[in-house]
Amino acid sequence: MTDRGKENPLAQDFDICSLLRFALPTVVMMLFMGLYTIVDTIFVSRLVNENALSALNIVCPVINLIVGFGTMLAAGGSAVIARKMGAGEERRASQDFTLIVCTGMVSGLLILFVGIIFIDNIIWALGASSLLFSHCKEYLFILFLFTPASILQVLFQNLIVTAGHPGFGMALAVGAGAANILLDYIFMAVCRMGIRGSALGTGIGYLIPTLAGLWFFTKKSGRRESLKFRKPKMDIGVLKESCSNGFSEMVSQAAAAVTTFFFNVIMMRLLGEEGVAAVTIMIYTQFMLTALYIGFSMGVAPVISYNYGRGDGLRLKNLFQRSLSFMILVSAIVFLLSMALGTPLVRIFSDEGTAVYDLAREGFRIFPFGFLLCGINIFASAFFTALSNGRASAVISSLRTFVFLIFFLLTLPLFFRETGVWLAVPLSELLTLAVSAVFLVRNWRKL
């Protein structure tokens, strides 16, 4: 092994224990992000009202699209950067990194200005009722102001892992999450700012990893291979490849935006604002419970990309087998926990005996079957992104989060009303699992 291989944490020969240790900070980071998202939602439900909770989900598609754009650049760019680091092109990797960060910043500013100009049109288009409009506008206006920070914090949290420092990435997520929870309490419970306090706490929470990331990648380092800011080389090919590689992640978030819109419209039609509040509880709880899958997949992706860049097929196969075994085990555990803890989770958001509680509790008898299946699909998509196979990754993501899900959302409620809404996710994951298996088997020989 070369000196460079010894120095780079991605170059080690991972067994299952060392792989889990390397991915653990990213897993903890995602779990904590899920936790503070849940806490944010609880504060809105308990300290404002259930209409504000519904409004949160109405504007959620916009947030999905912003985060999706940042995740596309982060995941796709990470694959490009890690591959070049693995091939020994450290200087070029840093130039590409700087170009990707600058692109994220400029894009965030454009979204900010366009969003504020057309905010009323956006909210009405998302299906807000007149009862929810004011809540939606108060929340979304503040979130738009923090759009550049939102994109940069996603970029830095991912690329710090690519730089071989997942522990620092975890510390940033924990710090941002803790600040978000504390600020939510101050702004909403103490200052009585309502849903505006929730948006302000979230936005300030974005600034913590953004500023820390700027410091981390700007500071001087004596190590030749350190990933850091350098004068970027304008290369459209790098941006195109990053977007192509990470397109599946954008598809996932864009699909989440579209499907959240359909969830809201269908539940508004079937059950009104109470139906939207119930589906909000399910969607945010889903994010919390799938954070383990997403975190592990993000955590191992740089290792996969690095070894792909080195052309180490044997190590890639070992990484895949160990990762898949872990994902199957965790999927079973998450499913059992979600079935057992469904009632306590729903009770946190809504009082027992209310219409929202009854609807969400019924959903938790069906919805968790998706948790049993989605872990493998999430890992399969991330695996192909790490191999720079954006096409396969995008197909898997688009099927599970858009094509199959929209089909079931549009058809099942016609026959089963709200029960059809809850069935849509598990059935989508089941069909996607079959597709993921086909892609994985076909590509196994190419590793």
Tab-separated table of C-alpha atoms in Angstrom:
chain	number	residue	atom	x	y	z
A	1	MET	CA	0.000	0.000	0.000
A	2	THR	CA	1.236	3.494	-0.848
A	3	ASP	CA	1.895	6.217	1.685
A	4	ARG	CA	-1.142	8.010	0.337
A	5	GLY	CA	-3.253	4.901	0.949
A	6	LYS	CA	-2.017	4.679	4.515
A	7	GLU	CA	-2.867	8.305	5.187
A	8	ASN	CA	-6.362	8.323	3.697
A	9	PRO	CA	-9.034	6.823	6.005
A	10	LEU	CA	-11.003	5.642	2.957
A	11	ALA	CA	-8.185	3.331	1.871
A	12	GLN	CA	-8.332	0.881	4.792
A	13	ASP	CA	-9.524	-2.710	4.394
A	14	PHE	CA	-12.934	-2.506	6.079
A	15	ASP	CA	-14.457	-5.438	7.937
A	16	ILE	CA	-18.033	-5.173	9.216
A	17	CYS	CA	-16.977	-3.598	12.519
A	18	SER	CA	-14.663	-0.972	11.037
A	19	LEU	CA	-17.243	-0.217	8.333
A	20	LEU	CA	-19.888	0.406	10.969
A	21	ARG	CA	-17.478	2.566	12.959
A	22	PHE	CA	-16.738	4.645	9.867
A	23	ALA	CA	-20.432	5.003	8.950
A	24	LEU	CA	-21.598	5.528	12.556
A	25	PRO	CA	-21.032	9.302	12.673
A	26	THR	CA	-23.131	9.740	9.518
A	27	VAL	CA	-25.818	7.433	10.923
A	28	VAL	CA	-25.896	9.424	14.171
A	29	MET	CA	-25.957	12.631	12.141
A	30	MET	CA	-29.026	11.512	10.181
A	31	LEU	CA	-30.773	10.146	13.257
A	32	PHE	CA	-30.220	13.421	15.063
A	33	MET	CA	-31.464	15.372	12.049
A	34	GLY	CA	-34.551	13.183	12.076
A	35	LEU	CA	-34.947	13.731	15.799
A	36	TYR	CA	-34.838	17.506	15.641
A	37	THR	CA	-37.209	17.460	12.635
A	38	ILE	CA	-39.649	15.485	14.756
A	39	VAL	CA	-39.176	17.855	17.713
A	40	ASP	CA	-39.734	20.812	15.394
A	41	THR	CA	-43.015	19.250	14.259
A	42	ILE	CA	-44.084	18.506	17.842
A	43	PHE	CA	-43.465	22.115	18.867
A	44	VAL	CA	-45.597	23.346	15.972
A	45	SER	CA	-48.399	20.930	16.840
A	46	ARG	CA	-48.361	21.573	20.583
A	47	LEU	CA	-47.321	25.242	20.816
A	48	VAL	CA	-49.295	26.578	17.860
A	49	ASN	CA	-52.106	24.317	16.624
A	50	GLU	CA	-52.906	21.456	14.269
A	51	ASN	CA	-53.630	23.884	11.410
A	52	ALA	CA	-50.022	25.069	11.668
A	53	LEU	CA	-48.967	21.414	11.553
A	54	SER	CA	-50.961	20.996	8.337
A	55	ALA	CA	-49.374	24.166	6.928
A	56	LEU	CA	-45.940	22.696	7.605
A	57	ASN	CA	-46.747	19.812	5.295
A	58	ILE	CA	-48.313	22.050	2.652
A	59	VAL	CA	-45.003	23.918	2.145
A	60	CYS	CA	-42.898	20.783	2.622
A	61	PRO	CA	-42.573	20.185	-1.169
A	62	VAL	CA	-40.625	23.446	-1.534
A	63	ILE	CA	-38.247	22.386	1.229
A	64	ASN	CA	-37.886	18.963	-0.421
A	65	LEU	CA	-36.853	20.558	-3.715
A	66	ILE	CA	-34.277	22.854	-2.094
A	67	VAL	CA	-32.755	20.041	-0.043
A	68	GLY	CA	-32.948	17.776	-3.101
A	69	PHE	CA	-30.895	20.180	-5.180
A	70	GLY	CA	-28.258	20.401	-2.450
A	71	THR	CA	-28.237	16.632	-1.997
A	72	MET	CA	-27.859	16.094	-5.743
A	73	LEU	CA	-24.741	18.270	-5.811
A	74	ALA	CA	-23.444	16.724	-2.573
A	75	ALA	CA	-23.978	13.047	-3.414
A	76	GLY	CA	-23.001	13.318	-7.064
A	77	GLY	CA	-20.084	15.621	-6.355
A	78	SER	CA	-18.892	13.370	-3.551
A	79	ALA	CA	-18.661	10.447	-5.970
A	80	VAL	CA	-16.619	12.543	-8.432
A	81	ILE	CA	-14.345	13.953	-5.736
A	82	ALA	CA	-13.756	10.659	-3.885
A	83	ARG	CA	-12.981	8.886	-7.152
A	84	LYS	CA	-10.333	11.464	-8.032
A	85	MET	CA	-8.893	11.277	-4.535
A	86	GLY	CA	-8.679	7.496	-4.922
A	87	ALA	CA	-6.889	7.945	-8.246
A	88	GLY	CA	-4.344	10.310	-6.650
A	89	GLU	CA	-5.670	13.532	-8.252
A	90	GLU	CA	-5.883	15.488	-4.981
A	91	ARG	CA	-5.435	18.981	-6.403
A	92	ARG	CA	-8.093	18.453	-9.063
A	93	ALA	CA	-10.429	16.998	-6.442
A	94	SER	CA	-10.131	20.217	-4.412
A	95	GLN	CA	-10.762	22.363	-7.490
A	96	ASP	CA	-13.895	20.376	-8.312
A	97	PHE	CA	-15.015	20.611	-4.687
A	98	THR	CA	-14.713	24.424	-4.744
A	99	LEU	CA	-16.611	24.635	-8.038
A	100	ILE	CA	-19.468	22.547	-6.621
A	101	VAL	CA	-19.701	24.665	-3.453
A	102	CYS	CA	-19.768	27.909	-5.475
A	103	THR	CA	-22.502	26.482	-7.689
A	104	GLY	CA	-24.566	25.628	-4.616
A	105	MET	CA	-24.184	29.140	-3.211
A	106	VAL	CA	-25.198	30.919	-6.422
A	107	SER	CA	-28.137	28.573	-6.930
A	108	GLY	CA	-29.319	29.227	-3.378
A	109	LEU	CA	-29.366	32.981	-3.970
A	110	LEU	CA	-31.377	32.557	-7.177
A	111	ILE	CA	-33.943	30.361	-5.421
A	112	LEU	CA	-34.188	32.907	-2.585
A	113	PHE	CA	-35.094	35.814	-4.880
A	114	VAL	CA	-37.464	33.863	-7.133
A	115	GLY	CA	-39.176	32.255	-4.156
A	116	ILE	CA	-39.902	35.531	-2.371
A	117	ILE	CA	-41.217	37.183	-5.550
A	118	PHE	CA	-43.672	34.359	-6.292
A	119	ILE	CA	-44.410	33.173	-2.749
A	120	ASP	CA	-48.188	33.718	-2.876
A	121	ASN	CA	-48.531	31.859	-6.171
A	122	ILE	CA	-46.403	28.990	-4.853
A	123	ILE	CA	-48.518	28.539	-1.716
A	124	TRP	CA	-51.838	28.524	-3.578
A	125	ALA	CA	-50.400	26.110	-6.159
A	126	LEU	CA	-49.407	23.731	-3.337
A	127	GLY	CA	-53.072	23.362	-2.394
A	128	ALA	CA	-53.286	25.529	0.712
A	129	SER	CA	-56.770	26.372	1.928
A	130	SER	CA	-57.617	29.937	2.996
A	131	LEU	CA	-57.467	28.687	6.603
A	132	LEU	CA	-53.843	27.565	6.175
A	133	PHE	CA	-52.511	30.321	3.867
A	134	SER	CA	-51.216	32.733	6.516
A	135	HIS	CA	-49.382	29.956	8.402
A	136	CYS	CA	-47.814	28.765	5.135
A	137	LYS	CA	-46.617	32.231	4.140
A	138	GLU	CA	-45.125	33.064	7.542
A	139	TYR	CA	-43.111	29.831	7.552
A	140	LEU	CA	-42.034	29.746	3.911
A	141	PHE	CA	-40.926	33.406	3.696
A	142	ILE	CA	-38.369	32.913	6.474
A	143	LEU	CA	-37.187	29.582	5.053
A	144	PHE	CA	-36.548	31.214	1.665
A	145	LEU	CA	-34.222	33.737	3.348
A	146	PHE	CA	-32.023	30.853	4.524
A	147	THR	CA	-31.959	28.981	1.181
A	148	PRO	CA	-28.209	29.474	0.483
A	149	ALA	CA	-27.366	28.199	3.980
A	150	SER	CA	-29.743	25.259	3.511
A	151	ILE	CA	-27.918	24.123	0.379
A	152	LEU	CA	-24.422	24.726	1.770
A	153	GLN	CA	-25.090	22.827	4.996
A	154	VAL	CA	-26.129	19.770	2.964
A	155	LEU	CA	-22.991	20.079	0.833
A	156	PHE	CA	-20.610	20.471	3.766
A	157	GLN	CA	-22.132	17.695	5.872
A	158	ASN	CA	-21.655	15.263	2.970
A	159	LEU	CA	-18.272	16.475	1.761
A	160	ILE	CA	-16.725	16.500	5.229
A	161	VAL	CA	-17.372	12.730	5.232
A	162	THR	CA	-15.752	12.496	1.789
A	163	ALA	CA	-12.728	14.324	3.216
A	164	GLY	CA	-12.410	11.445	5.695
A	165	HIS	CA	-13.775	13.206	8.807
A	166	PRO	CA	-17.226	11.715	9.494
A	167	GLY	CA	-16.887	12.467	13.214
A	168	PHE	CA	-16.738	16.191	12.551
A	169	GLY	CA	-19.767	15.902	10.266
A	170	MET	CA	-21.653	14.213	13.074
A	171	ALA	CA	-20.652	16.928	15.535
A	172	LEU	CA	-21.984	19.582	13.153
A	173	ALA	CA	-25.322	17.828	12.760
A	174	VAL	CA	-25.687	17.344	16.505
A	175	GLY	CA	-24.752	20.961	17.185
A	176	ALA	CA	-27.138	22.286	14.545
A	177	GLY	CA	-29.926	20.032	15.788
A	178	ALA	CA	-29.436	21.000	19.424
A	179	ALA	CA	-29.425	24.679	18.468
A	180	ASN	CA	-32.578	24.189	16.410
A	181	ILE	CA	-34.426	22.552	19.305
A	182	LEU	CA	-33.272	25.208	21.779
A	183	LEU	CA	-34.166	28.068	19.430
A	184	ASP	CA	-37.554	26.515	18.659
A	185	TYR	CA	-38.319	26.515	22.358
A	186	ILE	CA	-37.105	30.095	22.835
A	187	PHE	CA	-38.880	31.510	19.791
A	188	MET	CA	-42.117	29.525	20.133
A	189	ALA	CA	-42.600	28.884	23.854
A	190	VAL	CA	-40.900	31.958	25.341
A	191	CYS	CA	-41.208	34.625	22.635
A	192	ARG	CA	-44.590	33.328	21.360
A	193	MET	CA	-43.583	33.798	17.715
A	194	GLY	CA	-45.736	30.915	16.500
A	195	ILE	CA	-44.807	29.134	13.289
A	196	ARG	CA	-42.406	31.971	12.405
A	197	GLY	CA	-40.326	30.922	15.411
A	198	SER	CA	-40.097	27.391	14.035
A	199	ALA	CA	-38.858	28.672	10.666
A	200	LEU	CA	-36.350	31.033	12.282
A	201	GLY	CA	-34.959	28.289	14.535
A	202	THR	CA	-34.578	25.962	11.534
A	203	GLY	CA	-32.865	28.643	9.448
A	204	ILE	CA	-30.370	29.566	12.145
A	205	GLY	CA	-29.711	25.848	12.585
A	206	TYR	CA	-28.652	25.744	8.905
A	207	LEU	CA	-26.036	28.431	9.538
A	208	ILE	CA	-24.051	26.356	12.048
A	209	PRO	CA	-22.801	23.615	9.646
A	210	THR	CA	-22.493	26.224	6.892
A	211	LEU	CA	-20.100	28.444	8.858
A	212	ALA	CA	-18.246	25.470	10.329
A	213	GLY	CA	-17.841	23.968	6.854
A	214	LEU	CA	-16.408	27.214	5.499
A	215	TRP	CA	-13.910	27.232	8.366
A	216	PHE	CA	-13.024	23.539	7.994
A	217	PHE	CA	-12.242	23.698	4.279
A	218	THR	CA	-10.481	27.075	4.457
A	219	LYS	CA	-8.041	26.324	7.276
A	220	LYS	CA	-4.456	25.493	6.384
A	221	SER	CA	-3.379	21.846	6.304
A	222	GLY	CA	0.047	20.341	5.861
A	223	ARG	CA	-1.285	17.155	4.313
A	224	ARG	CA	-0.862	17.167	0.571
A	225	GLU	CA	-4.078	15.240	-0.108
A	226	SER	CA	-6.342	17.389	2.082
A	227	LEU	CA	-9.609	18.394	0.487
A	228	LYS	CA	-9.849	22.186	0.755
A	229	PHE	CA	-10.808	25.342	-1.095
A	230	ARG	CA	-8.667	26.082	-4.135
A	231	LYS	CA	-9.175	28.395	-7.080
A	232	PRO	CA	-11.786	26.452	-9.057
A	233	LYS	CA	-11.433	25.454	-12.668
A	234	MET	CA	-14.677	26.093	-14.527
A	235	ASP	CA	-15.568	22.664	-15.841
A	236	ILE	CA	-19.133	22.137	-17.034
A	237	GLY	CA	-18.334	18.436	-17.346
A	238	VAL	CA	-17.748	18.176	-13.587
A	239	LEU	CA	-21.056	19.874	-12.813
A	240	LYS	CA	-22.843	17.753	-15.395
A	241	GLU	CA	-21.359	14.538	-13.989
A	242	SER	CA	-22.141	15.599	-10.416
A	243	CYS	CA	-25.754	16.331	-11.302
A	244	SER	CA	-25.991	13.119	-13.314
A	245	ASN	CA	-24.501	10.987	-10.534
A	246	GLY	CA	-26.612	12.631	-7.855
A	247	PHE	CA	-29.752	12.873	-9.953
A	248	SER	CA	-31.319	9.934	-8.134
A	249	GLU	CA	-31.098	11.892	-4.879
A	250	MET	CA	-32.754	14.875	-6.586
A	251	VAL	CA	-35.368	12.494	-7.974
A	252	SER	CA	-36.005	11.216	-4.459
A	253	GLN	CA	-36.530	14.706	-3.062
A	254	ALA	CA	-38.487	15.967	-6.077
A	255	ALA	CA	-40.634	12.868	-5.902
A	256	ALA	CA	-41.093	13.457	-2.179
A	257	ALA	CA	-42.266	16.969	-3.034
A	258	VAL	CA	-44.753	15.711	-5.621
A	259	THR	CA	-46.002	12.821	-3.511
A	260	THR	CA	-46.347	15.059	-0.439
A	261	PHE	CA	-48.450	17.345	-2.633
A	262	PHE	CA	-50.631	14.394	-3.649
A	263	PHE	CA	-50.847	13.163	-0.053
A	264	ASN	CA	-52.038	16.624	0.983
A	265	VAL	CA	-54.536	17.072	-1.848
A	266	ILE	CA	-56.032	13.596	-1.433
A	267	MET	CA	-56.301	13.827	2.354
A	268	MET	CA	-57.682	17.372	2.129
A	269	ARG	CA	-60.364	16.070	-0.226
A	270	LEU	CA	-61.163	13.018	1.897
A	271	LEU	CA	-60.877	14.422	5.428
A	272	GLY	CA	-59.994	18.139	5.315
A	273	GLU	CA	-57.283	19.814	7.414
A	274	GLU	CA	-57.399	16.985	9.968
A	275	GLY	CA	-56.454	14.492	7.258
A	276	VAL	CA	-53.489	16.657	6.244
A	277	ALA	CA	-52.372	16.877	9.884
A	278	ALA	CA	-52.525	13.077	10.206
A	279	VAL	CA	-50.489	12.491	7.068
A	280	THR	CA	-47.979	15.093	8.294
A	281	ILE	CA	-47.390	12.981	11.390
A	282	MET	CA	-46.794	9.914	9.224
A	283	ILE	CA	-44.420	11.633	6.790
A	284	TYR	CA	-42.236	13.211	9.481
A	285	THR	CA	-42.173	10.007	11.495
A	286	GLN	CA	-41.141	8.141	8.346
A	287	PHE	CA	-38.195	10.500	7.935
A	288	MET	CA	-37.108	9.786	11.489
A	289	LEU	CA	-37.361	5.998	11.173
A	290	THR	CA	-35.650	5.785	7.771
A	291	ALA	CA	-32.800	8.068	8.864
A	292	LEU	CA	-30.787	5.002	9.885
A	293	TYR	CA	-30.920	3.610	6.328
A	294	ILE	CA	-30.058	6.944	4.757
A	295	GLY	CA	-27.245	7.631	7.216
A	296	PHE	CA	-25.596	4.248	6.722
A	297	SER	CA	-25.877	4.495	2.924
A	298	MET	CA	-24.372	8.004	2.949
A	299	GLY	CA	-21.650	6.876	5.349
A	300	VAL	CA	-20.391	3.972	3.233
A	301	ALA	CA	-20.788	5.729	-0.150
A	302	PRO	CA	-17.385	7.522	-0.061
A	303	VAL	CA	-15.671	4.215	0.760
A	304	ILE	CA	-17.359	2.569	-2.214
A	305	SER	CA	-16.470	5.478	-4.541
A	306	TYR	CA	-12.870	5.506	-3.348
A	307	ASN	CA	-12.363	1.786	-4.000
A	308	TYR	CA	-14.155	2.092	-7.322
A	309	GLY	CA	-11.654	4.801	-8.274
A	310	ARG	CA	-8.816	2.444	-7.291
A	311	GLY	CA	-10.314	-0.378	-9.365
A	312	ASP	CA	-10.442	-2.741	-6.363
A	313	GLY	CA	-13.289	-5.074	-7.395
A	314	LEU	CA	-12.747	-7.629	-4.620
A	315	ARG	CA	-12.969	-5.018	-1.891
A	316	LEU	CA	-16.078	-3.550	-3.537
A	317	LYS	CA	-17.832	-6.920	-3.436
A	318	ASN	CA	-16.944	-7.370	0.231
A	319	LEU	CA	-18.240	-3.894	1.036
A	320	PHE	CA	-21.489	-4.607	-0.775
A	321	GLN	CA	-22.106	-7.951	0.962
A	322	ARG	CA	-21.420	-6.579	4.435
A	323	SER	CA	-23.498	-3.471	3.856
A	324	LEU	CA	-26.462	-5.411	2.491
A	325	SER	CA	-26.420	-7.857	5.416
A	326	PHE	CA	-26.423	-4.966	7.870
A	327	MET	CA	-29.290	-3.271	6.035
A	328	ILE	CA	-31.474	-6.387	6.107
A	329	LEU	CA	-30.940	-6.812	9.838
A	330	VAL	CA	-31.663	-3.153	10.618
A	331	SER	CA	-34.791	-3.160	8.433
A	332	ALA	CA	-36.290	-5.952	10.515
A	333	ILE	CA	-35.468	-4.119	13.769
A	334	VAL	CA	-36.915	-0.786	12.579
A	335	PHE	CA	-40.105	-2.507	11.414
A	336	LEU	CA	-40.646	-4.224	14.755
A	337	LEU	CA	-39.942	-1.036	16.707
A	338	SER	CA	-42.292	1.039	14.561
A	339	MET	CA	-45.111	-1.471	15.013
A	340	ALA	CA	-44.544	-1.581	18.769
A	341	LEU	CA	-44.139	2.169	19.285
A	342	GLY	CA	-46.773	3.465	16.880
A	343	THR	CA	-49.267	4.507	19.544
A	344	PRO	CA	-46.759	6.374	21.766
A	345	LEU	CA	-45.353	8.187	18.716
A	346	VAL	CA	-48.760	9.392	17.566
A	347	ARG	CA	-49.702	10.440	21.121
A	348	ILE	CA	-46.711	12.813	21.161
A	349	PHE	CA	-48.241	14.832	18.330
A	350	SER	CA	-51.937	14.678	19.094
A	351	ASP	CA	-54.157	13.977	22.086
A	352	GLU	CA	-55.823	10.589	22.298
A	353	GLY	CA	-59.438	10.638	21.137
A	354	THR	CA	-59.029	13.433	18.581
A	355	ALA	CA	-59.749	12.850	14.900
A	356	VAL	CA	-56.099	13.462	14.005
A	357	TYR	CA	-54.945	10.892	16.581
A	358	ASP	CA	-57.375	8.237	15.352
A	359	LEU	CA	-56.411	8.740	11.719
A	360	ALA	CA	-52.650	8.642	12.383
A	361	ARG	CA	-52.942	5.612	14.655
A	362	GLU	CA	-54.809	3.705	11.942
A	363	GLY	CA	-52.067	4.629	9.502
A	364	PHE	CA	-49.401	3.246	11.824
A	365	ARG	CA	-50.940	-0.214	11.552
A	366	ILE	CA	-50.141	-0.274	7.823
A	367	PHE	CA	-47.458	2.290	6.985
A	368	PRO	CA	-44.535	0.574	8.825
A	369	PHE	CA	-44.498	-2.371	6.408
A	370	GLY	CA	-42.706	0.026	4.077
A	371	PHE	CA	-39.858	0.300	6.613
A	372	LEU	CA	-39.251	-3.431	6.221
A	373	LEU	CA	-38.513	-2.974	2.517
A	374	CYS	CA	-37.215	0.530	1.871
A	375	GLY	CA	-33.787	0.078	3.503
A	376	ILE	CA	-32.522	-2.180	0.723
A	377	ASN	CA	-33.932	0.152	-1.923
A	378	ILE	CA	-32.264	3.188	-0.338
A	379	PHE	CA	-28.929	1.384	-0.103
A	380	ALA	CA	-29.177	0.100	-3.693
A	381	SER	CA	-29.744	3.626	-4.990
A	382	ALA	CA	-26.831	5.019	-2.953
A	383	PHE	CA	-24.608	2.115	-4.060
A	384	PHE	CA	-25.112	2.904	-7.744
A	385	THR	CA	-24.590	6.633	-7.118
A	386	ALA	CA	-21.259	5.798	-5.472
A	387	LEU	CA	-20.315	3.762	-8.567
A	388	SER	CA	-21.136	6.798	-10.754
A	389	ASN	CA	-24.038	4.830	-12.249
A	390	GLY	CA	-26.548	7.640	-11.963
A	391	ARG	CA	-28.972	5.978	-14.374
A	392	ALA	CA	-29.560	2.851	-12.284
A	393	SER	CA	-29.731	4.909	-9.103
A	394	ALA	CA	-32.266	7.316	-10.621
A	395	VAL	CA	-34.484	4.472	-11.847
A	396	ILE	CA	-34.636	2.902	-8.389
A	397	SER	CA	-35.304	6.225	-6.663
A	398	SER	CA	-37.898	7.408	-9.160
A	399	LEU	CA	-39.821	4.131	-9.015
A	400	ARG	CA	-40.000	3.911	-5.219
A	401	THR	CA	-40.657	7.564	-4.489
A	402	PHE	CA	-42.619	8.657	-7.539
A	403	VAL	CA	-43.868	6.284	-10.248
A	404	PHE	CA	-45.239	3.435	-8.142
A	405	LEU	CA	-46.230	5.698	-5.257
A	406	ILE	CA	-48.195	8.152	-7.403
A	407	PHE	CA	-49.945	5.280	-9.159
A	408	PHE	CA	-51.104	3.772	-5.871
A	409	LEU	CA	-52.038	7.169	-4.404
A	410	LEU	CA	-54.249	7.903	-7.393
A	411	THR	CA	-55.937	4.491	-7.500
A	412	LEU	CA	-56.162	2.896	-4.043
A	413	PRO	CA	-58.080	5.739	-2.289
A	414	LEU	CA	-60.822	5.336	-4.900
A	415	PHE	CA	-61.575	1.933	-3.407
A	416	PHE	CA	-60.253	2.067	0.171
A	417	ARG	CA	-60.387	5.814	1.036
A	418	GLU	CA	-57.719	6.753	3.639
A	419	THR	CA	-56.662	3.106	4.029
A	420	GLY	CA	-55.568	3.238	0.395
A	421	VAL	CA	-53.338	6.211	1.241
A	422	TRP	CA	-51.579	4.224	3.969
A	423	LEU	CA	-51.164	1.180	1.673
A	424	ALA	CA	-49.496	3.165	-1.114
A	425	VAL	CA	-46.016	3.328	0.463
A	426	PRO	CA	-45.555	-0.382	1.379
A	427	LEU	CA	-46.765	-1.546	-2.030
A	428	SER	CA	-44.435	0.914	-3.794
A	429	GLU	CA	-41.452	-0.355	-1.805
A	430	LEU	CA	-42.343	-3.980	-2.590
A	431	LEU	CA	-42.385	-3.441	-6.354
A	432	THR	CA	-39.202	-1.353	-6.210
A	433	LEU	CA	-37.422	-4.093	-4.262
A	434	ALA	CA	-37.922	-6.446	-7.215
A	435	VAL	CA	-36.382	-3.858	-9.569
A	436	SER	CA	-33.455	-3.213	-7.201
A	437	ALA	CA	-32.725	-6.935	-7.069
A	438	VAL	CA	-32.577	-7.119	-10.869
A	439	PHE	CA	-30.147	-4.175	-11.107
A	440	LEU	CA	-27.912	-5.533	-8.363
A	441	VAL	CA	-27.704	-9.007	-9.895
A	442	ARG	CA	-26.938	-7.611	-13.368
A	443	ASN	CA	-24.161	-5.349	-12.087
A	444	TRP	CA	-22.577	-7.862	-9.714
A	445	ARG	CA	-20.390	-9.362	-12.442
A	446	LYS	CA	-19.090	-5.923	-13.423
A	447	LEU	CA	-17.561	-5.148	-10.033
